[in-house]
Amino acid sequence: LLIAVKAFEMEIIPANRIVAQIGETLVLTCNTTGCASPSFSWRTQMDNPLGGTVNHHRTYSTLTMNPVSVLNSHDYLCSVFCEKEKKEKSIKVELYSFPSDPIIEISPSLAAGEPVTVVCKIPDVYPSDHLEVILKKEEHVLHEKNFFEDDSTNTETKTVIYSFNPTAEDIGKEITCVAKLPITNMDFEPKERVTAQKLNANFGPQNTVISASPGNSPMEGDPLKLTCVTESNPPPQIVWRKHPADERIQHLIENNVLSIPHARFTDSGLYICEAINLVTNKTEKATVDIVIQGGPKNTMISVIPATAVKEGETVTMTCTSSGNPAPVISWKKKKATGESEKIFQDATLTIENIKSQDPGLYECEAYNQFGKEEKAVKLLVQVPPQNITVVVYPSENVKEGENVTITCSIYSNPPSQMVLKKVHQEKEIILPSVNGTFILYNVTKNDTGRYLLDVFNEVGNNIKVIDIAVVGRLEKTDQMIPLIIAFSSVTAAAVPVVAILIYVSRRAKINGSYSLVKALRLKV
């Protein structure tokens, strides 16, 4: 049996001439066939440093250049030994660098009529002695330059500078920088790179206006967006202000837009947009008057001096309400029937020399085309104790053992209290009281004297003087009972004194002694 033995061979991959860009990665592979255990070696033609990393494998070896640099511009030789046989092959590595488009700088910042300098930079070029640069304005060639005499041995950024006087017609035209690296017999792309930039003049701000969405008169609660629009190069700095001043708006600004998510009545006012161009050193302002519309809100009533006043005083009630258009204010008073009667139309209602018929519920109504709101206040008239009627039964002159009942009727607001005092020779004695009607049971001569009935409330007081004289004795004496004082407050209407006293008298004759308080409870 004949077995075919493959001959020992080698190759370098890639096999053809290599063109590599500086800064990238290049891998050369030396591959063998027909040899079980080859050995490899790499060197340059002139025995310069390899400028890469060698890795041997079973049947092949690699030389990795990462990154590729100008040091790698050589003929590389790979030698392979298989037992006593040796084979060699070489490959030429050619380098270039043309990694990015040109960079154009125009300075100073262009203003019509002033000289301008165009700078075109071509980054990291190699070999630069093949570089050609053309500057154009639109299709017109401004300047051409080549670097054929350049002797740079590494990558370099090459610069072309050209100055000219632009005209007003040149503003907005394109300046183009065309860089070419045409190296014969080197296969790489691109060999031409282009960058363009417009001649822009610095101007403005001008034609500055504020647009309001949804409009200048949004409804209360709706969103409002104000946009400041201007023409300026470079773009201006925008500053917002408001009259009357409101610091809150500074938190609602984003660039040239002022956004109010929920408009309030206090957001009404004059808004000012100030556009500032820091290059031209010019400023322009625009204004817009914003009026927030809505129905009456936050309606309030203030009363001077107070909701409770003395008879004869003057009271002023003022109704305020937010809204736009400004609400119309009117006043109504609730009648005894429960219906409201319109009495006045203005924000301030003044009642002079207030009388007893003036208290009651007063209603303020705020109204405009978008709705109405009402508020009410209760007015009270304070009256000191007056129209006091004092009844002493059976009379101010009584006999020992009899009962003396003192009662009174009054009119006052707020309700009055009563205190009965007995004036002693040395000091004033204030007698205790229960339920307000005063009853002296089985009086003795010690009860003779002057009594003061003090009727009072928050507004004032009134004092009545009662002189009681106890003389002689009744033919039939009742059982002696301690002195009892009772107190009750009677306001606004007199107690039907006579009927009660007759009733009490009869009961007293039957029982010998009786309390007016019990009699009143029985009648109820």
mmCIF file of N, CA, C and O in Angstrom, residues 379-426:
data_model
loop_
_atom_site.group_PDB
_atom_site.id
_atom_site.type_symbol
_atom_site.label_atom_id
_atom_site.label_comp_id
_atom_site.label_asym_id
_atom_site.label_seq_id
_atom_site.Cartn_x
_atom_site.Cartn_y
_atom_site.Cartn_z
ATOM 1 N N LEU A 379 -74.913 89.052 62.630
ATOM 2 C CA LEU A 379 -74.685 90.284 63.367
ATOM 3 C C LEU A 379 -75.558 90.291 64.618
ATOM 4 O O LEU A 379 -76.767 90.060 64.554
ATOM 5 N N LEU A 380 -74.933 90.540 65.760
ATOM 6 C CA LEU A 380 -75.637 90.583 67.032
ATOM 7 C C LEU A 380 -75.573 92.003 67.603
ATOM 8 O O LEU A 380 -74.525 92.659 67.529
ATOM 9 N N VAL A 381 -76.707 92.470 68.191
ATOM 10 C CA VAL A 381 -76.741 93.773 68.852
ATOM 11 C C VAL A 381 -76.824 93.522 70.354
ATOM 12 O O VAL A 381 -77.762 92.886 70.848
ATOM 13 N N GLN A 382 -75.876 94.018 71.102
ATOM 14 C CA GLN A 382 -75.829 93.819 72.548
ATOM 15 C C GLN A 382 -76.583 94.958 73.248
ATOM 16 O O GLN A 382 -76.359 96.133 72.960
ATOM 17 N N VAL A 383 -77.486 94.570 74.155
ATOM 18 C CA VAL A 383 -78.313 95.544 74.882
ATOM 19 C C VAL A 383 -78.094 95.329 76.376
ATOM 20 O O VAL A 383 -78.236 94.203 76.874
ATOM 21 N N PRO A 384 -77.756 96.378 77.128
ATOM 22 C CA PRO A 384 -77.613 96.228 78.582
ATOM 23 C C PRO A 384 -78.980 96.038 79.226
ATOM 24 O O PRO A 384 -80.016 96.289 78.589
ATOM 25 N N PRO A 385 -79.043 95.597 80.451
ATOM 26 C CA PRO A 385 -80.346 95.414 81.110
ATOM 27 C C PRO A 385 -81.172 96.719 81.102
ATOM 28 O O PRO A 385 -80.675 97.785 81.466
ATOM 29 N N GLN A 386 -82.405 96.593 80.655
ATOM 30 C CA GLN A 386 -83.288 97.774 80.620
ATOM 31 C C GLN A 386 -84.735 97.301 80.765
ATOM 32 O O GLN A 386 -85.016 96.101 80.733
ATOM 33 N N ASN A 387 -85.635 98.314 80.897
ATOM 34 C CA ASN A 387 -87.064 98.003 81.102
ATOM 35 C C ASN A 387 -87.248 97.049 82.288
ATOM 36 O O ASN A 387 -87.970 96.052 82.205
ATOM 37 N N ILE A 388 -86.557 97.365 83.376
ATOM 38 C CA ILE A 388 -86.607 96.479 84.549
ATOM 39 C C ILE A 388 -87.858 96.786 85.386
ATOM 40 O O ILE A 388 -88.144 97.943 85.709
ATOM 41 N N THR A 389 -88.580 95.740 85.682
ATOM 42 C CA THR A 389 -89.749 95.845 86.569
ATOM 43 C C THR A 389 -89.513 94.954 87.782
ATOM 44 O O THR A 389 -89.269 93.752 87.622
ATOM 45 N N VAL A 390 -89.560 95.551 88.985
ATOM 46 C CA VAL A 390 -89.352 94.793 90.230
ATOM 47 C C VAL A 390 -90.675 94.730 90.995
ATOM 48 O O VAL A 390 -91.355 95.744 91.174
ATOM 49 N N VAL A 391 -91.037 93.535 91.408
ATOM 50 C CA VAL A 391 -92.271 93.333 92.189
ATOM 51 C C VAL A 391 -91.898 92.726 93.546
ATOM 52 O O VAL A 391 -91.196 91.705 93.587
ATOM 53 N N VAL A 392 -92.344 93.375 94.631
ATOM 54 C CA VAL A 392 -92.129 92.844 95.988
ATOM 55 C C VAL A 392 -93.516 92.452 96.526
ATOM 56 O O VAL A 392 -94.426 93.296 96.604
ATOM 57 N N TYR A 393 -93.686 91.196 96.834
ATOM 58 C CA TYR A 393 -94.996 90.705 97.308
ATOM 59 C C TYR A 393 -94.864 90.156 98.718
ATOM 60 O O TYR A 393 -93.901 89.419 98.981
ATOM 61 N N PRO A 394 -95.767 90.449 99.683
ATOM 62 C CA PRO A 394 -97.007 91.245 99.461
ATOM 63 C C PRO A 394 -96.733 92.744 99.365
ATOM 64 O O PRO A 394 -97.452 93.472 98.700
ATOM 65 N N SER A 395 -95.642 93.247 99.998
ATOM 66 C CA SER A 395 -95.271 94.648 99.870
ATOM 67 C C SER A 395 -93.912 94.804 100.526
ATOM 68 O O SER A 395 -93.320 93.838 101.048
ATOM 69 N N GLU A 396 -93.411 96.036 100.516
ATOM 70 C CA GLU A 396 -92.121 96.289 101.142
ATOM 71 C C GLU A 396 -92.260 96.440 102.666
ATOM 72 O O GLU A 396 -91.247 96.456 103.378
ATOM 73 N N ASN A 397 -93.503 96.569 103.153
ATOM 74 C CA ASN A 397 -93.768 96.650 104.598
ATOM 75 C C ASN A 397 -94.555 95.406 105.000
ATOM 76 O O ASN A 397 -95.703 95.228 104.578
ATOM 77 N N VAL A 398 -93.911 94.523 105.764
ATOM 78 C CA VAL A 398 -94.526 93.240 106.125
ATOM 79 C C VAL A 398 -94.394 93.002 107.622
ATOM 80 O O VAL A 398 -93.613 93.670 108.304
ATOM 81 N N LYS A 399 -95.145 92.037 108.079
ATOM 82 C CA LYS A 399 -95.105 91.661 109.486
ATOM 83 C C LYS A 399 -94.206 90.448 109.662
ATOM 84 O O LYS A 399 -93.983 89.675 108.728
ATOM 85 N N GLU A 400 -93.701 90.292 110.870
ATOM 86 C CA GLU A 400 -92.865 89.132 111.167
ATOM 87 C C GLU A 400 -93.629 87.852 110.863
ATOM 88 O O GLU A 400 -94.813 87.747 111.118
ATOM 89 N N GLY A 401 -92.896 86.884 110.309
ATOM 90 C CA GLY A 401 -93.505 85.597 110.012
ATOM 91 C C GLY A 401 -94.016 85.506 108.586
ATOM 92 O O GLY A 401 -94.325 84.415 108.106
ATOM 93 N N GLU A 402 -94.179 86.655 107.915
ATOM 94 C CA GLU A 402 -94.648 86.597 106.526
ATOM 95 C C GLU A 402 -93.504 86.206 105.574
ATOM 96 O O GLU A 402 -92.326 86.286 105.930
ATOM 97 N N ASN A 403 -93.908 85.805 104.370
ATOM 98 C CA ASN A 403 -92.941 85.512 103.293
ATOM 99 C C ASN A 403 -92.884 86.722 102.351
ATOM 100 O O ASN A 403 -93.932 87.275 101.994
ATOM 101 N N VAL A 404 -91.651 87.069 101.935
ATOM 102 C CA VAL A 404 -91.471 88.180 100.983
ATOM 103 C C VAL A 404 -90.855 87.610 99.704
ATOM 104 O O VAL A 404 -89.807 86.957 99.743
ATOM 105 N N THR A 405 -91.544 87.852 98.576
ATOM 106 C CA THR A 405 -91.043 87.384 97.275
ATOM 107 C C THR A 405 -90.626 88.584 96.433
ATOM 108 O O THR A 405 -91.403 89.516 96.243
ATOM 109 N N ILE A 406 -89.398 88.541 95.958
ATOM 110 C CA ILE A 406 -88.883 89.609 95.096
ATOM 111 C C ILE A 406 -88.609 89.001 93.721
ATOM 112 O O ILE A 406 -87.844 88.031 93.610
ATOM 113 N N THR A 407 -89.229 89.543 92.691
ATOM 114 C CA THR A 407 -88.988 89.059 91.323
ATOM 115 C C THR A 407 -88.938 90.254 90.392
ATOM 116 O O THR A 407 -89.420 91.341 90.729
ATOM 117 N N CYS A 408 -88.298 90.055 89.201
ATOM 118 C CA CYS A 408 -88.196 91.166 88.247
ATOM 119 C C CYS A 408 -88.242 90.642 86.826
ATOM 120 O O CYS A 408 -87.968 89.467 86.571
ATOM 121 N N SER A 409 -88.613 91.530 85.921
ATOM 122 C CA SER A 409 -88.553 91.227 84.484
ATOM 123 C C SER A 409 -87.668 92.279 83.835
ATOM 124 O O SER A 409 -87.677 93.437 84.227
ATOM 125 N N ILE A 410 -86.862 91.826 82.805
ATOM 126 C CA ILE A 410 -85.931 92.740 82.137
ATOM 127 C C ILE A 410 -85.884 92.415 80.648
ATOM 128 O O ILE A 410 -86.333 91.355 80.204
ATOM 129 N N TYR A 411 -85.291 93.342 79.905
ATOM 130 C CA TYR A 411 -84.929 93.090 78.495
ATOM 131 C C TYR A 411 -83.435 93.335 78.353
ATOM 132 O O TYR A 411 -82.928 94.393 78.734
ATOM 133 N N SER A 412 -82.676 92.337 77.784
ATOM 134 C CA SER A 412 -81.235 92.512 77.572
ATOM 135 C C SER A 412 -80.736 91.483 76.571
ATOM 136 O O SER A 412 -81.400 90.482 76.303
ATOM 137 N N ASN A 413 -79.555 91.737 76.021
ATOM 138 C CA ASN A 413 -78.879 90.786 75.123
ATOM 139 C C ASN A 413 -77.373 91.043 75.233
ATOM 140 O O ASN A 413 -76.935 92.162 74.973
ATOM 141 N N PRO A 414 -76.587 90.053 75.642
ATOM 142 C CA PRO A 414 -76.973 88.687 76.003
ATOM 143 C C PRO A 414 -77.747 88.650 77.308
ATOM 144 O O PRO A 414 -77.838 89.664 78.002
ATOM 145 N N PRO A 415 -78.315 87.493 77.679
ATOM 146 C CA PRO A 415 -79.133 87.395 78.885
ATOM 147 C C PRO A 415 -78.371 87.877 80.126
ATOM 148 O O PRO A 415 -77.155 87.732 80.231
ATOM 149 N N SER A 416 -79.139 88.443 81.070
ATOM 150 C CA SER A 416 -78.546 89.024 82.275
ATOM 151 C C SER A 416 -78.499 88.026 83.422
ATOM 152 O O SER A 416 -79.220 87.021 83.440
ATOM 153 N N GLN A 417 -77.647 88.355 84.366
ATOM 154 C CA GLN A 417 -77.607 87.669 85.648
ATOM 155 C C GLN A 417 -78.047 88.649 86.741
ATOM 156 O O GLN A 417 -78.013 89.860 86.540
ATOM 157 N N MET A 418 -78.486 88.116 87.889
ATOM 158 C CA MET A 418 -78.953 88.967 88.989
ATOM 159 C C MET A 418 -78.268 88.577 90.290
ATOM 160 O O MET A 418 -78.015 87.397 90.525
ATOM 161 N N VAL A 419 -77.968 89.587 91.075
ATOM 162 C CA VAL A 419 -77.399 89.374 92.406
ATOM 163 C C VAL A 419 -78.159 90.278 93.391
ATOM 164 O O VAL A 419 -78.355 91.461 93.127
ATOM 165 N N LEU A 420 -78.611 89.719 94.520
ATOM 166 C CA LEU A 420 -79.306 90.479 95.564
ATOM 167 C C LEU A 420 -78.352 90.690 96.745
ATOM 168 O O LEU A 420 -77.765 89.743 97.253
ATOM 169 N N LYS A 421 -78.179 91.936 97.090
ATOM 170 C CA LYS A 421 -77.261 92.273 98.163
ATOM 171 C C LYS A 421 -78.029 92.981 99.289
ATOM 172 O O LYS A 421 -78.898 93.807 99.028
ATOM 173 N N LYS A 422 -77.699 92.675 100.541
ATOM 174 C CA LYS A 422 -78.267 93.388 101.687
ATOM 175 C C LYS A 422 -77.190 94.272 102.282
ATOM 176 O O LYS A 422 -76.080 93.815 102.568
ATOM 177 N N VAL A 423 -77.515 95.525 102.420
ATOM 178 C CA VAL A 423 -76.544 96.479 102.934
ATOM 179 C C VAL A 423 -76.597 96.449 104.462
ATOM 180 O O VAL A 423 -77.615 96.783 105.066
ATOM 181 N N HIS A 424 -75.555 96.005 105.095
ATOM 182 C CA HIS A 424 -75.455 95.939 106.549
ATOM 183 C C HIS A 424 -74.841 97.229 107.051
ATOM 184 O O HIS A 424 -74.252 98.005 106.295
ATOM 185 N N GLN A 425 -74.953 97.432 108.351
ATOM 186 C CA GLN A 425 -74.407 98.667 108.915
ATOM 187 C C GLN A 425 -72.882 98.711 108.747
ATOM 188 O O GLN A 425 -72.320 99.762 108.445
ATOM 189 N N GLU A 426 -72.247 97.590 108.969
ATOM 190 C CA GLU A 426 -70.794 97.583 108.917
ATOM 191 C C GLU A 426 -70.259 97.101 107.567
ATOM 192 O O GLU A 426 -69.222 97.537 107.102
#
